[in-house]
PDB file of C-alpha atoms in Angstrom:
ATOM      1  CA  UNK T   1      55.274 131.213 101.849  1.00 53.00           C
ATOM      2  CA  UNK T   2      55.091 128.222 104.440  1.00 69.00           C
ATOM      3  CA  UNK T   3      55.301 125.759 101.147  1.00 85.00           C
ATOM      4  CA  UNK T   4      58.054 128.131  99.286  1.00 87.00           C
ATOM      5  CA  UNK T   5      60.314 128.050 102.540  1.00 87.00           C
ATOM      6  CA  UNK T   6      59.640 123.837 102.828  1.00 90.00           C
ATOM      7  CA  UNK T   7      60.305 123.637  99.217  1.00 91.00           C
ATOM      8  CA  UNK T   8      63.716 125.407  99.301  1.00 91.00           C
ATOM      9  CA  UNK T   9      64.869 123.547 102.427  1.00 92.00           C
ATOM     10  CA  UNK T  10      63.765 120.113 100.765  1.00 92.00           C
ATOM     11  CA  UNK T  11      65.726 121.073  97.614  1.00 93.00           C
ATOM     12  CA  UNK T  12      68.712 122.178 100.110  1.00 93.00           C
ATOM     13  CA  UNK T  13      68.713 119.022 101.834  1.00 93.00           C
ATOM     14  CA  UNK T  14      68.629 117.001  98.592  1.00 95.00           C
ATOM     15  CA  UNK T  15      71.813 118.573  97.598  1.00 94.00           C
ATOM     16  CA  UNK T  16      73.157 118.031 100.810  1.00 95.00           C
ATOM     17  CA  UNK T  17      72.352 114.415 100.163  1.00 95.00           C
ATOM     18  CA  UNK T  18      73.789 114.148  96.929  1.00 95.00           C
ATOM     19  CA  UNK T  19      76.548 116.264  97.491  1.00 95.00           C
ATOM     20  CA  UNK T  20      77.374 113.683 100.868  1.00 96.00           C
ATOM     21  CA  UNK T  21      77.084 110.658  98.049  1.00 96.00           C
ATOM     22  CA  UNK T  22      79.921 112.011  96.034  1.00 96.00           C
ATOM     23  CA  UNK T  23      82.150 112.908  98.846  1.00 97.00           C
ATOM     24  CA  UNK T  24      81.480 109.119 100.003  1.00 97.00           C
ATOM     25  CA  UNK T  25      82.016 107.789  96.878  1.00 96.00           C
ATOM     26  CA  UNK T  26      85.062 109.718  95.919  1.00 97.00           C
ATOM     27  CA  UNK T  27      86.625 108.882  99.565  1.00 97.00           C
ATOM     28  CA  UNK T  28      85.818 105.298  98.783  1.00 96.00           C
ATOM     29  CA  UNK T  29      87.523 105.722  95.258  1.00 97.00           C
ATOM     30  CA  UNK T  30      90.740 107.156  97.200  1.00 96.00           C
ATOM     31  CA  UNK T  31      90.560 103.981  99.714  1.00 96.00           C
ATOM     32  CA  UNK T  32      90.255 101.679  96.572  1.00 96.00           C
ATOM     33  CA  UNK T  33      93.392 103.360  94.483  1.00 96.00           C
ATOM     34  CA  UNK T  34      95.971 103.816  97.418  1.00 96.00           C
ATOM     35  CA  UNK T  35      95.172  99.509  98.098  1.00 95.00           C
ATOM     36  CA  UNK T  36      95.471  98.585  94.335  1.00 94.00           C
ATOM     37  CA  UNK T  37      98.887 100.879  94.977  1.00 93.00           C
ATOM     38  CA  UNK T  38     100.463  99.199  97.867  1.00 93.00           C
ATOM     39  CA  UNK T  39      99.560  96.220  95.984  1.00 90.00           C
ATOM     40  CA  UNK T  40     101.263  97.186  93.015  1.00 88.00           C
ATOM     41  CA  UNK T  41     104.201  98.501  95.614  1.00 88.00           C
ATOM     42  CA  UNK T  42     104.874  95.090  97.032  1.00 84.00           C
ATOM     43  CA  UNK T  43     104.304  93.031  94.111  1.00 81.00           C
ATOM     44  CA  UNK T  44     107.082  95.137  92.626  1.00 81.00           C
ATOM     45  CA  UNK T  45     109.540  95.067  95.573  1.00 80.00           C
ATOM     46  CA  UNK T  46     108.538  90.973  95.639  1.00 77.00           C
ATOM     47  CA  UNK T  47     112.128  89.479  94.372  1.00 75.00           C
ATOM     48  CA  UNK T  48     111.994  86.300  92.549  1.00 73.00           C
ATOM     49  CA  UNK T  49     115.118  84.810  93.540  1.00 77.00           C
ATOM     50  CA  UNK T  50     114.611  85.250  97.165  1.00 77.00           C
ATOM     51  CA  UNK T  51     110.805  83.307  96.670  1.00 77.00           C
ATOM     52  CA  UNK T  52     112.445  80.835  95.105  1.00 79.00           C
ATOM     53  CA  UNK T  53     115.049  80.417  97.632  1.00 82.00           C
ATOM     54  CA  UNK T  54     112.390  81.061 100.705  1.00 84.00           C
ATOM     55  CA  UNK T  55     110.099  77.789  98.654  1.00 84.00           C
ATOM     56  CA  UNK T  56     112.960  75.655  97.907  1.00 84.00           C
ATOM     57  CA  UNK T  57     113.883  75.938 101.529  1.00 87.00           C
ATOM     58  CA  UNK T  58     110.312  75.072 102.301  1.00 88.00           C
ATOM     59  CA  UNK T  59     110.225  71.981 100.172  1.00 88.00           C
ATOM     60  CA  UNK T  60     113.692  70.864 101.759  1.00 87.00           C
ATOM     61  CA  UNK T  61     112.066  70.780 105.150  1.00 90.00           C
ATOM     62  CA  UNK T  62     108.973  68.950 104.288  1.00 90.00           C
ATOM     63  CA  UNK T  63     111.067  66.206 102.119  1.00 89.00           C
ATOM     64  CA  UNK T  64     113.221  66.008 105.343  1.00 89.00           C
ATOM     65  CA  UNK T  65     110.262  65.289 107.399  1.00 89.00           C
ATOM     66  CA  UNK T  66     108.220  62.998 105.520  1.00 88.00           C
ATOM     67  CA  UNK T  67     111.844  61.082 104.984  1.00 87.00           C
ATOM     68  CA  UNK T  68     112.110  61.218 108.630  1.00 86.00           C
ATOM     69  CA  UNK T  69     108.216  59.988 108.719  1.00 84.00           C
ATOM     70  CA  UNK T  70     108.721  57.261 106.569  1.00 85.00           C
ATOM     71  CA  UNK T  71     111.958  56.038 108.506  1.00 84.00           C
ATOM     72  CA  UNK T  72     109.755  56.083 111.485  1.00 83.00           C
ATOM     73  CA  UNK T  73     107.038  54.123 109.995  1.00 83.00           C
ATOM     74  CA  UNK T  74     109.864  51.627 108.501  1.00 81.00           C
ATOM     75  CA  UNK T  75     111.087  51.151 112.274  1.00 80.00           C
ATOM     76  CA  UNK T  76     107.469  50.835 113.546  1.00 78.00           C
ATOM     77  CA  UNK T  77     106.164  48.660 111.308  1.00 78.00           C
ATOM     78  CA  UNK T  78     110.001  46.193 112.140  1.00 75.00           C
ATOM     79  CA  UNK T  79     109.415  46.811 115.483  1.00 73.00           C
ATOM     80  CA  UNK T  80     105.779  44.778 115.249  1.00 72.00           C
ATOM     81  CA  UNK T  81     107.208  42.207 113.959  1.00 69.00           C
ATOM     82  CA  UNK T  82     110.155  41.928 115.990  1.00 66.00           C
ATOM     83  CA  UNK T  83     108.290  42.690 119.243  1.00 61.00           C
ATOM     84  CA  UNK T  84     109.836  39.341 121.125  1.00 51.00           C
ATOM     85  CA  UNK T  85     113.843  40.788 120.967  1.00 55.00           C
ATOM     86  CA  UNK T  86     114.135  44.067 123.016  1.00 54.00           C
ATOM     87  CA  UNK T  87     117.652  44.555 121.964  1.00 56.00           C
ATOM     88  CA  UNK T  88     116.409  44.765 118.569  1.00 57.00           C
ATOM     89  CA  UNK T  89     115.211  48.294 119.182  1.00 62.00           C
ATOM     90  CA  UNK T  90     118.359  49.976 119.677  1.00 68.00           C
ATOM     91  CA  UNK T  91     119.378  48.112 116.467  1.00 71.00           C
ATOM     92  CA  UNK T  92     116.563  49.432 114.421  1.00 72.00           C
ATOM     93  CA  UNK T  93     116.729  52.918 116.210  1.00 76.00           C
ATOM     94  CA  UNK T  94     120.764  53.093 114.978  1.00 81.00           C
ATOM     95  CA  UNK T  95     119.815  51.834 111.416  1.00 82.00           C
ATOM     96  CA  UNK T  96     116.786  54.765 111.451  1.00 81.00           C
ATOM     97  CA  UNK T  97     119.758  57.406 111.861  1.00 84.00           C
ATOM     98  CA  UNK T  98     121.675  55.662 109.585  1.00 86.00           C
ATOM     99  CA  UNK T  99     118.890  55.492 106.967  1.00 86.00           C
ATOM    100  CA  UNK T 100     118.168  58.990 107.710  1.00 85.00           C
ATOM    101  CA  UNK T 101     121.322  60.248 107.339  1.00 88.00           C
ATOM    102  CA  UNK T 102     122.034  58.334 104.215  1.00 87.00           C
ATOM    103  CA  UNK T 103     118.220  59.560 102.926  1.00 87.00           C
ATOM    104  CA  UNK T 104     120.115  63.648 103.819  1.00 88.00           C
ATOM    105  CA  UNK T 105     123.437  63.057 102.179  1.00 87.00           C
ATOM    106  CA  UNK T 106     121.269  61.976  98.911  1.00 86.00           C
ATOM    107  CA  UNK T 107     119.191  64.907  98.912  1.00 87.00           C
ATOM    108  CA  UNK T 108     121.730  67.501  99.764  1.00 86.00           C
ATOM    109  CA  UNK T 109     124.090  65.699  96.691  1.00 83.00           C
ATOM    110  CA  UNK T 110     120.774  65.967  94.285  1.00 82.00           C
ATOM    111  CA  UNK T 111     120.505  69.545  95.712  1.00 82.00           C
ATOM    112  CA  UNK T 112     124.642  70.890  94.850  1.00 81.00           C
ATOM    113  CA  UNK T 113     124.327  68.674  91.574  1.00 77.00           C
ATOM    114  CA  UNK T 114     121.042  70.481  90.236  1.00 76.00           C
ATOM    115  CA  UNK T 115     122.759  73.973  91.537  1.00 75.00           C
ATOM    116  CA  UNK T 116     126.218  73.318  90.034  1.00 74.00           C
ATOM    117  CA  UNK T 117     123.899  72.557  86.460  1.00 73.00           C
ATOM    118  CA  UNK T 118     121.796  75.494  86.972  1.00 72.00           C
ATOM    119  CA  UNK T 119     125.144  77.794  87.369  1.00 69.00           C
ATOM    120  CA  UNK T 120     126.710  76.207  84.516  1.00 70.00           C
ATOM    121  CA  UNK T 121     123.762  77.017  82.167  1.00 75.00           C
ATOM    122  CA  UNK T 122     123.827  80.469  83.523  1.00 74.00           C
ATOM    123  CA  UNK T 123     127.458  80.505  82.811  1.00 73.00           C
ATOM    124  CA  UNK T 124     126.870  79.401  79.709  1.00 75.00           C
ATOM    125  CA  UNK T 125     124.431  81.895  78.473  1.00 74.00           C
ATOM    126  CA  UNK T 126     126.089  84.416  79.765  1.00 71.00           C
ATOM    127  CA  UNK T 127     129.200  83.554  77.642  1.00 71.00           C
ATOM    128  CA  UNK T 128     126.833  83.150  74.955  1.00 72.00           C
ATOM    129  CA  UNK T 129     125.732  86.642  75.572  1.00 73.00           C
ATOM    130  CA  UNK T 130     129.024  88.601  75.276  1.00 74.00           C
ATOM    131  CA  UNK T 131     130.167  86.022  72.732  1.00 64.00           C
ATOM    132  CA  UNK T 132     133.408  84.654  73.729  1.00 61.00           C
ATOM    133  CA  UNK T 133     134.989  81.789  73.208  1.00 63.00           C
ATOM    134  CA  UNK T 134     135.718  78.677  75.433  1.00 60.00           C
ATOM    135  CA  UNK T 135     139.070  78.186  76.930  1.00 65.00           C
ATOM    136  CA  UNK T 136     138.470  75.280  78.531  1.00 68.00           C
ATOM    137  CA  UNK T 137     135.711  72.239  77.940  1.00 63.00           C
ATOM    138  CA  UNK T 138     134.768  70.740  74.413  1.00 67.00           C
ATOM    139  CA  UNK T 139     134.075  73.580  72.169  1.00 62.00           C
ATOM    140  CA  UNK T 140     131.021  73.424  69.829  1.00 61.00           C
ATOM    141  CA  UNK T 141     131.734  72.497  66.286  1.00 57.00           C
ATOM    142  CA  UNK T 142     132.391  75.515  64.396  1.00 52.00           C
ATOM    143  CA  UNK T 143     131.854  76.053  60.404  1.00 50.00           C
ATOM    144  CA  UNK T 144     134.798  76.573  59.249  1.00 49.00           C
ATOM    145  CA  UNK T 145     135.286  75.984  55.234  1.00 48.00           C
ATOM    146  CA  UNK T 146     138.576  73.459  54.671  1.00 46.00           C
ATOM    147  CA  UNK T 147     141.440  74.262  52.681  1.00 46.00           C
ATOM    148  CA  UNK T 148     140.961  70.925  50.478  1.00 48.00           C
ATOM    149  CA  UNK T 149     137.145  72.197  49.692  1.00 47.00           C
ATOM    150  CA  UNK T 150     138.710  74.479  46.722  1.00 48.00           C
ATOM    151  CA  UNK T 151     138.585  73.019  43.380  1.00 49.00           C
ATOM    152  CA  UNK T 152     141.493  71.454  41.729  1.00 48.00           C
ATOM    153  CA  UNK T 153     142.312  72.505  38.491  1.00 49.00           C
ATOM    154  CA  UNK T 154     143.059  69.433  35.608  1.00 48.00           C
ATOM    155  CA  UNK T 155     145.221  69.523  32.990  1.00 49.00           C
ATOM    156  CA  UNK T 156     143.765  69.796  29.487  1.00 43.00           C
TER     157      UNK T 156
END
């Protein structure tokens, strides 16, 4: 009886074991689905525009800095050479802001030029879209058949 009784309870705790696996895996399972979903969640909230904004703003600072970097370098490597004229450091220091500032104006112009384009091809596409018809610019060439293109009857 001593062997049935061991028996039963070794058959007991192997489905206690197996039945403990599937619980584990199946809470694991849950765990793995509900991250794939908040995942999926904030790659689908994730607006394009606004990443594009947040990196362009990002790649204005660092051009800002490595032009501010370079002027630096431009006034350090003047300053080794003029070392003898003190004076000359407050000189190079002004024409560092001024280069600077020029180095700004350029890149903000390149900036409102390249966003004026890019909302005049969006303009333009969107016109395209609902099909209408330019008031004002050059208009595209349309095909149009002349009035001289019928043929001319001759006397016989």
């Amino acid at each position: 009886m001593s062997t049935k009784g061991e028996q039963d309870r070794e058959r007991l705790k192997e489905e206690y074991k197996e039945n403990y696996r599937r619980i584990k895996e199946a809470k694991e399972r849950l765990k793995r689905s509900e991250q794939k979903g908040k995942i999926s969640q904030a790659v689908q909230n994730m607006n394009a525009e606004n990443l594009l904004e947040t990196m362009d703003d990002f790649l204005g600072k660092v051009r800002e800095k490595v032009t501010h970097a370079e002027a630096r370098l431009d006034v350090a490597l003047d300053n080794l050479e003029d070392e003898s004229t003190p004076a000359g450091s407050k000189v190079k220091d002004e024409e560092l802001d001024e280069e600077l500032k020029k180095q700004k104006a350029k890149q903000t112009i390149k900036q409102v030029k390249a966003e004026m384009g890019m909302l005049y091809t969006e303009i333009e596409k969107h016109a395209d879209e609902i099909k209408t018809e330019k008031t004002i610019g050059s208009k595209k060439p349309a095909d149009k058949p002349e009035e001289n293109d019928t043929p001319s009857e001759s006397p016989s």
